mmCIF file of C-alpha atoms and ligand atoms in Angstrom:
data_model
loop_
_atom_site.group_PDB
_atom_site.id
_atom_site.type_symbol
_atom_site.label_atom_id
_atom_site.label_comp_id
_atom_site.label_asym_id
_atom_site.label_seq_id
_atom_site.Cartn_x
_atom_site.Cartn_y
_atom_site.Cartn_z
ATOM 1 C CA MET T 68 0.168 0.173 0.289
ATOM 2 C CA ALA T 69 1.254 3.499 -0.865
ATOM 3 C CA ARG T 70 0.091 6.713 -0.042
ATOM 4 C CA ILE T 71 0.011 8.843 -3.015
ATOM 5 C CA VAL T 72 -0.926 12.594 -3.908
ATOM 6 C CA PHE T 73 -2.569 13.188 -7.138
ATOM 7 C CA LYS T 74 -2.355 16.502 -8.546
ATOM 8 C CA PHE T 75 -4.389 17.425 -11.579
ATOM 9 C CA GLY T 76 -4.718 20.840 -13.494
ATOM 10 C CA GLY T 77 -5.414 22.892 -16.336
ATOM 11 C CA THR T 78 -6.156 21.125 -19.518
ATOM 12 C CA SER T 79 -6.697 17.721 -17.113
ATOM 13 C CA VAL T 80 -9.535 19.243 -15.782
ATOM 14 C CA SER T 81 -10.970 21.407 -18.454
ATOM 15 C CA ASP T 82 -14.175 20.245 -18.194
ATOM 16 C CA VAL T 83 -16.667 17.773 -16.767
ATOM 17 C CA ALA T 84 -15.825 14.818 -18.693
ATOM 18 C CA HIS T 85 -12.104 15.511 -18.189
ATOM 19 C CA VAL T 86 -12.547 15.593 -14.450
ATOM 20 C CA ARG T 87 -14.541 12.155 -14.529
ATOM 21 C CA ARG T 88 -11.637 10.810 -16.656
ATOM 22 C CA VAL T 89 -8.686 11.697 -14.528
ATOM 23 C CA ALA T 90 -10.829 10.723 -11.243
ATOM 24 C CA THR T 91 -10.853 7.232 -12.353
ATOM 25 C CA ARG T 92 -7.158 7.140 -12.154
ATOM 26 C CA VAL T 93 -7.664 7.980 -8.341
ATOM 27 C CA VAL T 94 -10.315 5.145 -8.277
ATOM 28 C CA LYS T 95 -7.846 2.614 -9.512
ATOM 29 C CA ALA T 96 -5.148 3.366 -7.217
ATOM 30 C CA PHE T 97 -7.679 3.269 -4.196
ATOM 31 C CA ARG T 98 -9.406 0.121 -5.286
ATOM 32 C CA ALA T 99 -6.137 -1.375 -5.517
ATOM 33 C CA GLY T 100 -5.258 -0.225 -1.478
ATOM 34 C CA ASP T 101 -3.634 3.006 -2.058
ATOM 35 C CA GLU T 102 -4.376 5.901 0.028
ATOM 36 C CA ALA T 103 -5.175 8.771 -2.097
ATOM 37 C CA ALA T 104 -5.255 12.482 -1.489
ATOM 38 C CA VAL T 105 -6.298 14.775 -4.512
ATOM 39 C CA VAL T 106 -4.757 18.367 -5.040
ATOM 40 C CA VAL T 107 -6.525 20.497 -8.025
ATOM 41 C CA SER T 108 -5.811 23.315 -9.874
ATOM 42 C CA ALA T 109 -8.539 25.469 -11.924
ATOM 43 C CA MET T 110 -9.811 24.393 -15.291
ATOM 44 C CA ALA T 111 -7.677 25.335 -18.233
ATOM 45 C CA GLY T 112 -8.299 28.968 -18.857
ATOM 46 C CA THR T 113 -10.517 29.889 -15.613
ATOM 47 C CA THR T 114 -7.386 31.650 -13.882
ATOM 48 C CA ASP T 115 -6.756 33.682 -16.460
ATOM 49 C CA GLN T 116 -10.127 35.015 -16.891
ATOM 50 C CA LEU T 117 -10.316 36.026 -13.256
ATOM 51 C CA ASP T 118 -7.199 37.560 -13.507
ATOM 52 C CA HIS T 119 -8.504 39.408 -16.514
ATOM 53 C CA TRP T 120 -11.436 40.231 -15.015
ATOM 54 C CA THR T 121 -9.350 42.213 -11.927
ATOM 55 C CA ARG T 122 -7.252 44.112 -14.240
ATOM 56 C CA GLU T 123 -10.542 45.175 -16.130
ATOM 57 C CA ILE T 124 -12.073 46.924 -12.914
ATOM 58 C CA GLY T 125 -8.730 48.524 -11.925
ATOM 59 C CA GLY T 126 -5.956 45.882 -11.378
ATOM 60 C CA MET T 127 -4.250 45.118 -8.322
ATOM 61 C CA MET T 128 -4.876 48.027 -6.181
ATOM 62 C CA ASP T 129 -5.590 45.759 -3.404
ATOM 63 C CA ALA T 130 -3.574 42.464 -3.598
ATOM 64 C CA ARG T 131 -5.973 40.904 -1.062
ATOM 65 C CA GLU T 132 -8.868 41.058 -3.129
ATOM 66 C CA TYR T 133 -7.241 39.948 -6.194
ATOM 67 C CA ASP T 134 -6.515 36.796 -4.103
ATOM 68 C CA THR T 135 -10.102 36.237 -3.128
ATOM 69 C CA VAL T 136 -11.056 36.435 -6.912
ATOM 70 C CA VAL T 137 -7.903 34.323 -8.535
ATOM 71 C CA ALA T 138 -8.607 31.729 -5.816
ATOM 72 C CA ALA T 139 -12.014 31.068 -6.916
ATOM 73 C CA GLY T 140 -10.990 28.346 -10.089
ATOM 74 C CA GLU T 141 -9.780 26.042 -7.359
ATOM 75 C CA GLN T 142 -12.746 25.678 -5.221
ATOM 76 C CA ILE T 143 -14.753 24.731 -8.512
ATOM 77 C CA THR T 144 -12.675 22.047 -9.599
ATOM 78 C CA ALA T 145 -12.158 20.898 -5.866
ATOM 79 C CA GLY T 146 -15.916 20.227 -5.209
ATOM 80 C CA LEU T 147 -16.444 18.505 -8.907
ATOM 81 C CA MET T 148 -13.408 16.434 -8.240
ATOM 82 C CA ALA T 149 -15.093 15.260 -4.915
ATOM 83 C CA LEU T 150 -18.506 14.606 -6.569
ATOM 84 C CA ALA T 151 -16.827 12.882 -9.277
ATOM 85 C CA LEU T 152 -15.518 10.231 -6.819
ATOM 86 C CA GLN T 153 -18.431 10.438 -4.796
ATOM 87 C CA SER T 154 -20.181 9.072 -8.267
ATOM 88 C CA GLU T 155 -17.872 6.641 -8.222
ATOM 89 C CA GLY T 156 -19.183 5.101 -4.612
ATOM 90 C CA LEU T 157 -16.241 6.424 -2.727
ATOM 91 C CA MET T 158 -15.895 8.920 0.232
ATOM 92 C CA ALA T 159 -14.744 12.120 -0.867
ATOM 93 C CA ARG T 160 -14.890 15.715 0.333
ATOM 94 C CA SER T 161 -12.997 19.257 -0.460
ATOM 95 C CA TRP T 162 -10.719 20.990 1.346
ATOM 96 C CA LEU T 163 -10.137 24.955 0.739
ATOM 97 C CA GLY T 164 -7.066 26.258 1.670
ATOM 98 C CA TRP T 165 -8.474 28.082 4.935
ATOM 99 C CA GLN T 166 -10.383 25.028 5.958
ATOM 100 C CA LEU T 167 -7.281 22.870 6.453
ATOM 101 C CA PRO T 168 -5.579 25.418 6.969
ATOM 102 C CA ILE T 169 -2.763 25.850 5.032
ATOM 103 C CA GLU T 170 -0.923 28.687 6.465
ATOM 104 C CA THR T 171 0.896 31.241 4.544
ATOM 105 C CA ASP T 172 3.106 34.646 4.937
ATOM 106 C CA ASP T 173 1.099 37.488 3.833
ATOM 107 C CA ALA T 174 2.657 38.320 0.507
ATOM 108 C CA HIS T 175 -0.503 38.199 -1.272
ATOM 109 C CA ALA T 176 -0.213 36.894 -5.313
ATOM 110 C CA ARG T 177 3.596 35.451 -3.975
ATOM 111 C CA ALA T 178 2.383 33.893 -0.600
ATOM 112 C CA ARG T 179 4.754 31.269 0.607
ATOM 113 C CA ILE T 180 3.583 28.071 2.819
ATOM 114 C CA ARG T 181 4.495 28.239 6.386
ATOM 115 C CA HIS T 182 2.534 25.451 7.257
ATOM 116 C CA ILE T 183 0.157 22.749 6.652
ATOM 117 C CA HIS T 184 -2.497 21.283 8.995
ATOM 118 C CA ALA T 185 -2.590 17.988 8.265
ATOM 119 C CA ALA T 186 -3.745 16.074 11.087
ATOM 120 C CA GLU T 187 -7.628 16.221 9.738
ATOM 121 C CA ILE T 188 -6.283 15.228 6.447
ATOM 122 C CA GLU T 189 -4.397 11.723 7.944
ATOM 123 C CA ASP T 190 -7.674 11.096 9.704
ATOM 124 C CA ARG T 191 -9.756 10.940 6.875
ATOM 125 C CA LEU T 192 -7.222 8.872 4.742
ATOM 126 C CA ALA T 193 -7.002 6.391 7.720
ATOM 127 C CA ARG T 194 -10.861 5.890 7.415
ATOM 128 C CA ARG T 195 -10.522 5.299 3.796
ATOM 129 C CA GLU T 196 -12.022 8.930 2.365
ATOM 130 C CA ILE T 197 -10.218 10.774 -0.310
ATOM 131 C CA PRO T 198 -9.368 14.416 0.442
ATOM 132 C CA VAL T 199 -9.556 16.661 -2.480
ATOM 133 C CA LEU T 200 -7.463 19.949 -1.710
ATOM 134 C CA ALA T 201 -7.823 22.958 -3.477
ATOM 135 C CA GLY T 202 -4.180 24.057 -4.813
ATOM 136 C CA PHE T 203 -2.791 27.676 -5.407
ATOM 137 C CA GLN T 204 -4.432 28.851 -2.237
ATOM 138 C CA GLY T 205 -3.681 29.547 1.449
ATOM 139 C CA ILE T 206 -4.532 31.646 4.582
ATOM 140 C CA ALA T 207 -2.618 34.530 6.093
ATOM 141 C CA SER T 208 -2.467 35.156 9.465
ATOM 142 C CA THR T 209 -4.452 38.068 8.866
ATOM 143 C CA GLY T 210 -7.367 35.645 7.889
ATOM 144 C CA ARG T 211 -7.176 36.691 4.412
ATOM 145 C CA ILE T 212 -7.120 34.420 1.673
ATOM 146 C CA THR T 213 -3.791 33.941 -0.097
ATOM 147 C CA THR T 214 -2.374 32.369 -3.721
ATOM 148 C CA LEU T 215 0.981 31.495 -4.396
ATOM 149 C CA GLY T 216 1.396 33.194 -7.315
ATOM 150 C CA ARG T 217 0.570 31.478 -10.980
ATOM 151 C CA GLY T 218 1.122 28.276 -11.733
ATOM 152 C CA GLY T 219 1.569 27.439 -7.577
ATOM 153 C CA SER T 220 -0.746 24.451 -7.571
ATOM 154 C CA ASP T 221 2.375 22.070 -8.028
ATOM 155 C CA THR T 222 3.641 23.736 -5.066
ATOM 156 C CA SER T 223 0.710 22.805 -3.176
ATOM 157 C CA ALA T 224 1.000 19.442 -4.241
ATOM 158 C CA VAL T 225 4.116 18.719 -3.200
ATOM 159 C CA ALA T 226 3.718 20.562 0.063
ATOM 160 C CA ILE T 227 0.722 18.353 0.632
ATOM 161 C CA ALA T 228 2.765 15.458 -0.106
ATOM 162 C CA ALA T 229 5.729 16.433 2.326
ATOM 163 C CA ALA T 230 3.294 17.213 5.163
ATOM 164 C CA LEU T 231 1.359 13.742 4.408
ATOM 165 C CA ASN T 232 4.703 12.169 4.355
ATOM 166 C CA ALA T 233 3.414 10.574 1.223
ATOM 167 C CA ASP T 234 5.284 7.859 -0.999
ATOM 168 C CA ARG T 235 4.621 9.826 -4.118
ATOM 169 C CA CYS T 236 3.400 12.963 -5.402
ATOM 170 C CA ASP T 237 1.824 12.098 -9.277
ATOM 171 C CA ILE T 238 1.686 15.532 -11.277
ATOM 172 C CA TYR T 239 -0.367 14.708 -13.967
ATOM 173 C CA THR T 240 -0.312 17.017 -17.216
ATOM 174 C CA ASP T 241 -0.736 17.257 -20.991
ATOM 175 C CA VAL T 242 2.629 15.857 -21.950
ATOM 176 C CA GLU T 243 4.093 12.836 -20.973
ATOM 177 C CA GLY T 244 6.911 13.725 -18.989
ATOM 178 C CA VAL T 245 9.989 15.629 -19.136
ATOM 179 C CA PHE T 246 11.618 15.814 -22.279
ATOM 180 C CA THR T 247 14.985 16.073 -23.719
ATOM 181 C CA ALA T 248 13.478 19.287 -25.389
ATOM 182 C CA ASP T 249 10.495 20.582 -26.285
ATOM 183 C CA PRO T 250 8.732 17.913 -28.362
ATOM 184 C CA ARG T 251 7.016 20.506 -30.728
ATOM 185 C CA ILE T 252 10.366 21.934 -31.717
ATOM 186 C CA VAL T 253 12.162 18.932 -31.627
ATOM 187 C CA PRO T 254 10.474 15.962 -32.931
ATOM 188 C CA SER T 255 12.997 13.587 -32.022
ATOM 189 C CA ALA T 256 13.219 14.447 -28.154
ATOM 190 C CA ARG T 257 13.102 11.682 -25.695
ATOM 191 C CA ARG T 258 11.433 11.392 -22.561
ATOM 192 C CA ILE T 259 13.611 11.592 -19.795
ATOM 193 C CA GLU T 260 12.730 8.678 -17.431
ATOM 194 C CA ARG T 261 14.859 9.504 -14.429
ATOM 195 C CA ILE T 262 16.222 13.350 -13.734
ATOM 196 C CA ALA T 263 17.999 14.558 -10.560
ATOM 197 C CA TYR T 264 16.060 17.086 -8.809
ATOM 198 C CA GLU T 265 19.032 19.747 -9.370
ATOM 199 C CA GLU T 266 19.012 19.428 -13.529
ATOM 200 C CA MET T 267 15.078 19.797 -12.895
ATOM 201 C CA VAL T 268 15.258 23.204 -11.231
ATOM 202 C CA GLU T 269 17.653 24.333 -13.786
ATOM 203 C CA LEU T 270 15.357 22.770 -16.857
ATOM 204 C CA ALA T 271 12.364 24.527 -14.766
ATOM 205 C CA SER T 272 13.620 27.825 -14.176
ATOM 206 C CA LEU T 273 15.393 28.132 -17.753
ATOM 207 C CA GLY T 274 12.276 27.726 -19.405
ATOM 208 C CA ALA T 275 10.972 24.254 -19.531
ATOM 209 C CA ARG T 276 7.551 24.512 -18.691
ATOM 210 C CA VAL T 277 6.235 21.281 -17.405
ATOM 211 C CA LEU T 278 6.919 21.943 -13.455
ATOM 212 C CA GLU T 279 7.359 24.831 -11.540
ATOM 213 C CA THR T 280 10.704 25.714 -10.375
ATOM 214 C CA ARG T 281 9.761 26.424 -6.927
ATOM 215 C CA ALA T 282 7.869 23.116 -6.614
ATOM 216 C CA VAL T 283 10.731 21.465 -8.032
ATOM 217 C CA GLU T 284 13.146 22.879 -5.259
ATOM 218 C CA MET T 285 10.438 22.188 -2.294
ATOM 219 C CA ALA T 286 10.544 18.525 -3.624
ATOM 220 C CA MET T 287 14.168 18.284 -3.487
ATOM 221 C CA ARG T 288 14.661 19.880 -0.167
ATOM 222 C CA ASN T 289 11.932 17.740 1.565
ATOM 223 C CA GLY T 290 12.924 14.501 -0.315
ATOM 224 C CA VAL T 291 9.451 14.238 -2.091
ATOM 225 C CA SER T 292 9.579 11.540 -4.714
ATOM 226 C CA VAL T 293 7.759 13.207 -7.602
ATOM 227 C CA GLN T 294 6.503 11.974 -10.935
ATOM 228 C CA VAL T 295 5.302 13.585 -13.932
ATOM 229 C CA ARG T 296 2.775 11.583 -15.787
ATOM 230 C CA SER T 297 0.549 12.276 -18.862
ATOM 231 C CA SER T 298 -3.326 12.743 -17.486
ATOM 232 C CA PHE T 299 -4.423 11.101 -21.403
ATOM 233 C CA HIS T 300 -1.813 8.254 -21.789
ATOM 234 C CA ASP T 301 -1.050 5.441 -19.439
ATOM 235 C CA THR T 302 2.842 6.134 -19.931
ATOM 236 C CA PRO T 303 5.356 5.988 -17.236
ATOM 237 C CA GLY T 304 6.331 9.719 -17.372
ATOM 238 C CA THR T 305 9.316 11.002 -15.409
ATOM 239 C CA LEU T 306 10.646 10.270 -11.889
ATOM 240 C CA LEU T 307 12.757 13.110 -10.172
ATOM 241 C CA VAL T 308 15.168 11.518 -8.024
ATOM 242 C CA ASP T 309 18.539 12.277 -6.010
ATOM 243 C CA GLU T 310 21.846 12.277 -8.287
ATOM 244 C CA ASP T 311 22.970 9.396 -6.792
ATOM 245 C CA GLU T 312 20.159 6.819 -8.088
ATOM 246 C CA ILE T 313 21.170 7.700 -11.487
ATOM 247 C CA MET T 314 23.405 5.411 -12.548
ATOM 248 C CA GLU T 315 25.416 6.818 -15.774
ATOM 249 C CA GLN T 316 24.763 10.398 -16.138
ATOM 250 C CA ASP T 317 24.738 11.744 -20.042
ATOM 251 C CA VAL T 318 26.664 14.821 -20.667
ATOM 252 C CA VAL T 319 23.589 16.993 -21.215
ATOM 253 C CA THR T 320 20.554 16.029 -19.854
ATOM 254 C CA GLY T 321 18.031 18.599 -21.638
ATOM 255 C CA VAL T 322 18.148 21.496 -24.051
ATOM 256 C CA THR T 323 15.558 24.196 -23.279
ATOM 257 C CA TYR T 324 14.976 27.824 -24.034
ATOM 258 C CA SER T 325 13.049 31.080 -23.048
ATOM 259 C CA ARG T 326 11.736 33.837 -25.519
ATOM 260 C CA ASP T 327 10.600 35.925 -22.355
ATOM 261 C CA GLU T 328 14.131 37.542 -22.306
ATOM 262 C CA ALA T 329 14.973 41.322 -23.317
ATOM 263 C CA LYS T 330 18.511 42.439 -23.357
ATOM 264 C CA LEU T 331 19.824 45.809 -22.106
ATOM 265 C CA THR T 332 22.772 47.463 -23.386
ATOM 266 C CA LEU T 333 24.551 49.989 -21.333
ATOM 267 C CA THR T 334 27.287 52.135 -23.321
ATOM 268 C CA GLY T 335 29.823 54.699 -22.198
ATOM 269 C CA VAL T 336 29.988 53.833 -18.245
ATOM 270 C CA HIS T 337 32.496 55.324 -16.474
ATOM 271 C CA ASP T 338 34.995 52.311 -15.165
ATOM 272 C CA LYS T 339 35.100 53.376 -11.517
ATOM 273 C CA PRO T 340 34.579 51.374 -8.332
ATOM 274 C CA GLY T 341 30.769 51.356 -7.325
ATOM 275 C CA VAL T 342 29.599 51.369 -11.044
ATOM 276 C CA SER T 343 27.811 48.159 -10.892
ATOM 277 C CA ALA T 344 26.242 48.853 -7.554
ATOM 278 C CA SER T 345 24.804 52.218 -8.888
ATOM 279 C CA ILE T 346 23.308 50.627 -11.842
ATOM 280 C CA PHE T 347 22.142 47.195 -10.466
ATOM 281 C CA GLY T 348 20.574 48.864 -7.192
ATOM 282 C CA PRO T 349 17.871 50.893 -8.780
ATOM 283 C CA LEU T 350 16.813 47.837 -10.363
ATOM 284 C CA ALA T 351 16.527 45.567 -7.251
ATOM 285 C CA ALA T 352 14.519 48.548 -5.796
ATOM 286 C CA GLU T 353 12.283 48.480 -8.495
ATOM 287 C CA GLY T 354 11.917 44.728 -7.993
ATOM 288 C CA VAL T 355 13.408 43.645 -11.533
ATOM 289 C CA ASN T 356 15.042 40.871 -11.482
ATOM 290 C CA VAL T 357 18.507 40.752 -13.705
ATOM 291 C CA ASP T 358 19.564 37.362 -15.101
ATOM 292 C CA MET T 359 22.669 37.437 -17.644
ATOM 293 C CA ILE T 360 25.421 40.174 -16.883
ATOM 294 C CA VAL T 361 28.393 40.967 -18.818
ATOM 295 C CA GLN T 362 30.661 44.092 -18.669
ATOM 296 C CA SER T 363 32.929 44.663 -21.387
ATOM 297 C CA GLY T 364 35.147 47.504 -22.835
ATOM 298 C CA SER T 365 37.960 49.278 -21.902
ATOM 299 C CA HIS T 366 41.576 48.634 -22.357
ATOM 300 C CA GLY T 367 43.075 50.954 -20.161
ATOM 301 C CA GLY T 368 40.129 53.579 -21.149
ATOM 302 C CA GLU T 369 38.067 54.678 -18.773
ATOM 303 C CA ARG T 370 34.518 53.647 -20.632
ATOM 304 C CA ILE T 371 32.875 50.411 -20.207
ATOM 305 C CA ASN T 372 29.732 48.605 -21.778
ATOM 306 C CA TYR T 373 27.556 46.687 -19.672
ATOM 307 C CA THR T 374 24.845 44.085 -21.319
ATOM 308 C CA PHE T 375 22.209 42.270 -19.123
ATOM 309 C CA THR T 376 19.029 40.492 -19.272
ATOM 310 C CA VAL T 377 15.539 40.856 -17.909
ATOM 311 C CA VAL T 378 12.200 39.155 -18.222
ATOM 312 C CA GLU T 379 10.346 40.748 -21.357
ATOM 313 C CA ARG T 380 7.656 42.387 -18.733
ATOM 314 C CA ASP T 381 10.398 44.203 -16.976
ATOM 315 C CA MET T 382 12.314 45.683 -19.744
ATOM 316 C CA GLU T 383 10.492 49.264 -19.983
ATOM 317 C CA ARG T 384 10.403 49.468 -15.989
ATOM 318 C CA ALA T 385 14.197 48.457 -16.254
ATOM 319 C CA VAL T 386 15.133 51.255 -19.130
ATOM 320 C CA ARG T 387 13.228 54.004 -17.020
ATOM 321 C CA ALA T 388 14.799 52.772 -13.726
ATOM 322 C CA ILE T 389 18.239 53.416 -15.338
ATOM 323 C CA GLU T 390 17.522 56.567 -16.999
ATOM 324 C CA ASP T 391 16.256 57.928 -13.653
ATOM 325 C CA ALA T 392 19.547 57.048 -11.910
ATOM 326 C CA ARG T 393 21.455 58.614 -15.034
ATOM 327 C CA ASN T 394 23.205 61.269 -12.917
ATOM 328 C CA GLU T 395 24.698 58.723 -10.027
ATOM 329 C CA ILE T 396 25.605 56.065 -12.938
ATOM 330 C CA GLY T 397 27.043 58.477 -15.778
ATOM 331 C CA PHE T 398 26.727 56.581 -19.025
ATOM 332 C CA ASP T 399 26.192 57.454 -22.798
ATOM 333 C CA SER T 400 22.992 55.640 -23.945
ATOM 334 C CA ILE T 401 20.925 52.780 -23.157
ATOM 335 C CA VAL T 402 19.341 50.329 -25.850
ATOM 336 C CA ALA T 403 16.637 47.788 -25.053
ATOM 337 C CA ASP T 404 16.309 44.663 -27.591
ATOM 338 C CA ALA T 405 13.470 42.226 -26.624
ATOM 339 C CA ASN T 406 14.199 40.253 -29.702
ATOM 340 C CA VAL T 407 16.516 37.821 -28.020
ATOM 341 C CA ALA T 408 16.269 34.252 -26.624
ATOM 342 C CA LYS T 409 18.353 32.379 -24.260
ATOM 343 C CA VAL T 410 18.923 28.546 -24.992
ATOM 344 C CA SER T 411 20.461 26.534 -22.256
ATOM 345 C CA ILE T 412 21.783 23.042 -22.135
ATOM 346 C CA VAL T 413 21.617 21.284 -18.460
ATOM 347 C CA GLY T 414 23.131 18.090 -17.205
ATOM 348 C CA LEU T 415 24.864 17.306 -13.878
ATOM 349 C CA GLY T 416 27.553 15.291 -16.473
ATOM 350 C CA MET T 417 29.216 18.042 -17.374
ATOM 351 C CA ARG T 418 30.732 18.596 -14.561
ATOM 352 C CA THR T 419 33.203 15.948 -14.881
ATOM 353 C CA ARG T 420 33.748 16.125 -18.722
ATOM 354 C CA PRO T 421 35.724 19.043 -20.338
ATOM 355 C CA GLY T 422 34.696 20.410 -24.173
ATOM 356 C CA VAL T 423 30.768 20.528 -23.052
ATOM 357 C CA ALA T 424 30.920 24.514 -23.740
ATOM 358 C CA GLN T 425 33.025 24.180 -26.927
ATOM 359 C CA THR T 426 30.901 21.545 -28.247
ATOM 360 C CA MET T 427 27.964 24.198 -27.944
ATOM 361 C CA PHE T 428 29.706 27.167 -29.068
ATOM 362 C CA ALA T 429 31.068 25.561 -32.364
ATOM 363 C CA THR T 430 27.755 23.756 -33.062
ATOM 364 C CA LEU T 431 25.962 27.362 -32.814
ATOM 365 C CA ALA T 432 29.008 28.957 -34.848
ATOM 366 C CA GLU T 433 28.819 26.423 -37.648
ATOM 367 C CA ARG T 434 25.098 27.750 -38.053
ATOM 368 C CA GLY T 435 26.153 31.283 -37.964
ATOM 369 C CA ILE T 436 24.101 32.064 -34.716
ATOM 370 C CA ASN T 437 25.835 34.721 -32.975
ATOM 371 C CA LEU T 438 26.324 34.402 -29.019
ATOM 372 C CA GLN T 439 25.361 37.949 -27.159
ATOM 373 C CA VAL T 440 25.940 36.787 -23.980
ATOM 374 C CA ILE T 441 26.946 33.553 -22.258
ATOM 375 C CA SER T 442 26.774 32.367 -18.845
ATOM 376 C CA THR T 443 27.505 29.125 -17.118
ATOM 377 C CA SER T 444 27.156 27.081 -13.771
ATOM 378 C CA GLU T 445 28.232 23.854 -12.830
ATOM 379 C CA LEU T 446 25.350 22.367 -14.740
ATOM 380 C CA LYS T 447 24.240 24.349 -17.067
ATOM 381 C CA ILE T 448 25.500 26.621 -20.154
ATOM 382 C CA SER T 449 23.437 29.335 -21.648
ATOM 383 C CA VAL T 450 23.708 31.661 -24.320
ATOM 384 C CA LEU T 451 21.657 34.879 -25.716
ATOM 385 C CA ILE T 452 20.795 34.696 -29.170
ATOM 386 C CA ASP T 453 18.837 36.067 -31.687
ATOM 387 C CA GLU T 454 15.185 35.285 -31.084
ATOM 388 C CA THR T 455 14.550 33.881 -34.534
ATOM 389 C CA ALA T 456 17.462 31.398 -34.471
ATOM 390 C CA THR T 457 15.885 29.864 -31.110
ATOM 391 C CA GLU T 458 14.235 26.640 -32.858
ATOM 392 C CA GLU T 459 17.236 25.971 -35.144
ATOM 393 C CA ALA T 460 19.738 26.516 -32.375
ATOM 394 C CA VAL T 461 17.588 24.007 -29.585
ATOM 395 C CA ARG T 462 17.610 21.354 -32.507
ATOM 396 C CA ALA T 463 21.116 21.769 -33.411
ATOM 397 C CA LEU T 464 22.208 21.473 -29.753
ATOM 398 C CA HIS T 465 20.155 18.658 -29.255
ATOM 399 C CA ALA T 466 21.532 16.795 -31.991
ATOM 400 C CA ALA T 467 25.070 17.618 -30.773
ATOM 401 C CA TYR T 468 24.865 16.330 -27.699
ATOM 402 C CA GLY T 469 23.373 12.876 -28.877
ATOM 403 C CA LEU T 470 20.001 13.267 -27.652
ATOM 404 C CA ASP T 471 17.863 12.468 -30.760
ATOM 405 C CA SER T 472 16.134 9.446 -30.424
ATOM 406 C CA ALA T 473 17.705 6.317 -32.631
HETATM 407 N N1 LIG Q 604 -4.795 28.150 -11.312
HETATM 408 C C1 LIG Q 604 -3.317 28.879 -11.057
HETATM 409 C C2 LIG Q 604 -3.347 29.351 -12.218
HETATM 410 O O1 LIG Q 604 -3.720 29.281 -13.288
HETATM 411 C C3 LIG Q 604 -2.392 28.008 -10.364
HETATM 412 C C4 LIG Q 604 -2.183 26.661 -11.518
HETATM 413 O O2 LIG Q 604 -2.746 26.048 -12.283
HETATM 414 O O3 LIG Q 604 -1.024 25.858 -10.926
HETATM 415 O O4 LIG Q 604 -2.108 30.323 -11.924
HETATM 416 MG MG1 LIG Q 605 0.642 24.587 -14.112
#
């Protein structure tokens, strides 16, 4: 007997027929003797609609009311899922975040889970009931409903699995698992059977949309065994495991990309101590996250250039913050360019094998793809390129590292 947390969301619960269909997976496991808890997110498109309505009425003036609105989608699917399970003859009931409760901090619209009171759920499991929990939401110490930030229900599921000490957290989605690259771009991409948490954190944060980065980090910290599986096909999916559970590491595990990047270039900056702080301080104060950074120029001269990247929606705000700090920084011009993409290779195997970066650079050079910025860490290399070359770059790298399926 295993204790399993099932997570369904989006397209897996897009209408009543889908809710019924995925519920049969829970029923099957339950009838086989497993304990099951279910975490749901909203029906596909629902949260977008709720979010849109708050913007229409005047935006995020009061984030507490924003949360009240956008948390509503999960209430619907939680109730429907409980009804679907009941119609199969099982005992099931829904739980909203405040009912457990799932305690969070009071950072509305991006709250962090502090504590989950799971005793009642434990009790219900022992009585062979199936608790259905609304993902994405919690309650602040103020008593107000909070949400965890868009896509946050994966984090809810992992947190609940950790609190229940579950044997597994199965996250059902519309793809068959984690792939070596986006199969829409690389038809020869393969499903990865087992991937190390660390690699998955990188893939998720560098653009792979299959799991939320925060959820993966939480799973890694708490040793939650996460499996990504398809709602629509009965295939094995991808298992997240500790590094030492992977016998032979490939050099590169996956290639990923993000088009949601913008490049800012600051020219003619006075080269003096403290200048970096004078640039990035105002950006931090504006809440703009800076990703890749290069500083260049100056052969004995006193002027240098800075190039750095931010997510596209922060681009205008970043330019304004820099313009406002012009006097403190001292520079000639600032140019922003959203026509860039970040392409990354990820793999724990690259730590121990030389020449990995060289293969990447040579592969892209052969295709005339210019590298505008490079950044590396122990287990990833990212390059910033012209956005129009994204697909060609991903395909070429996938082949170059031997990831194409035979
Ligand atoms: N329903 C929420 C959203 O669309 C949470 C989630 O789907 O993970 O962002
Ligand atoms: Mg999601």
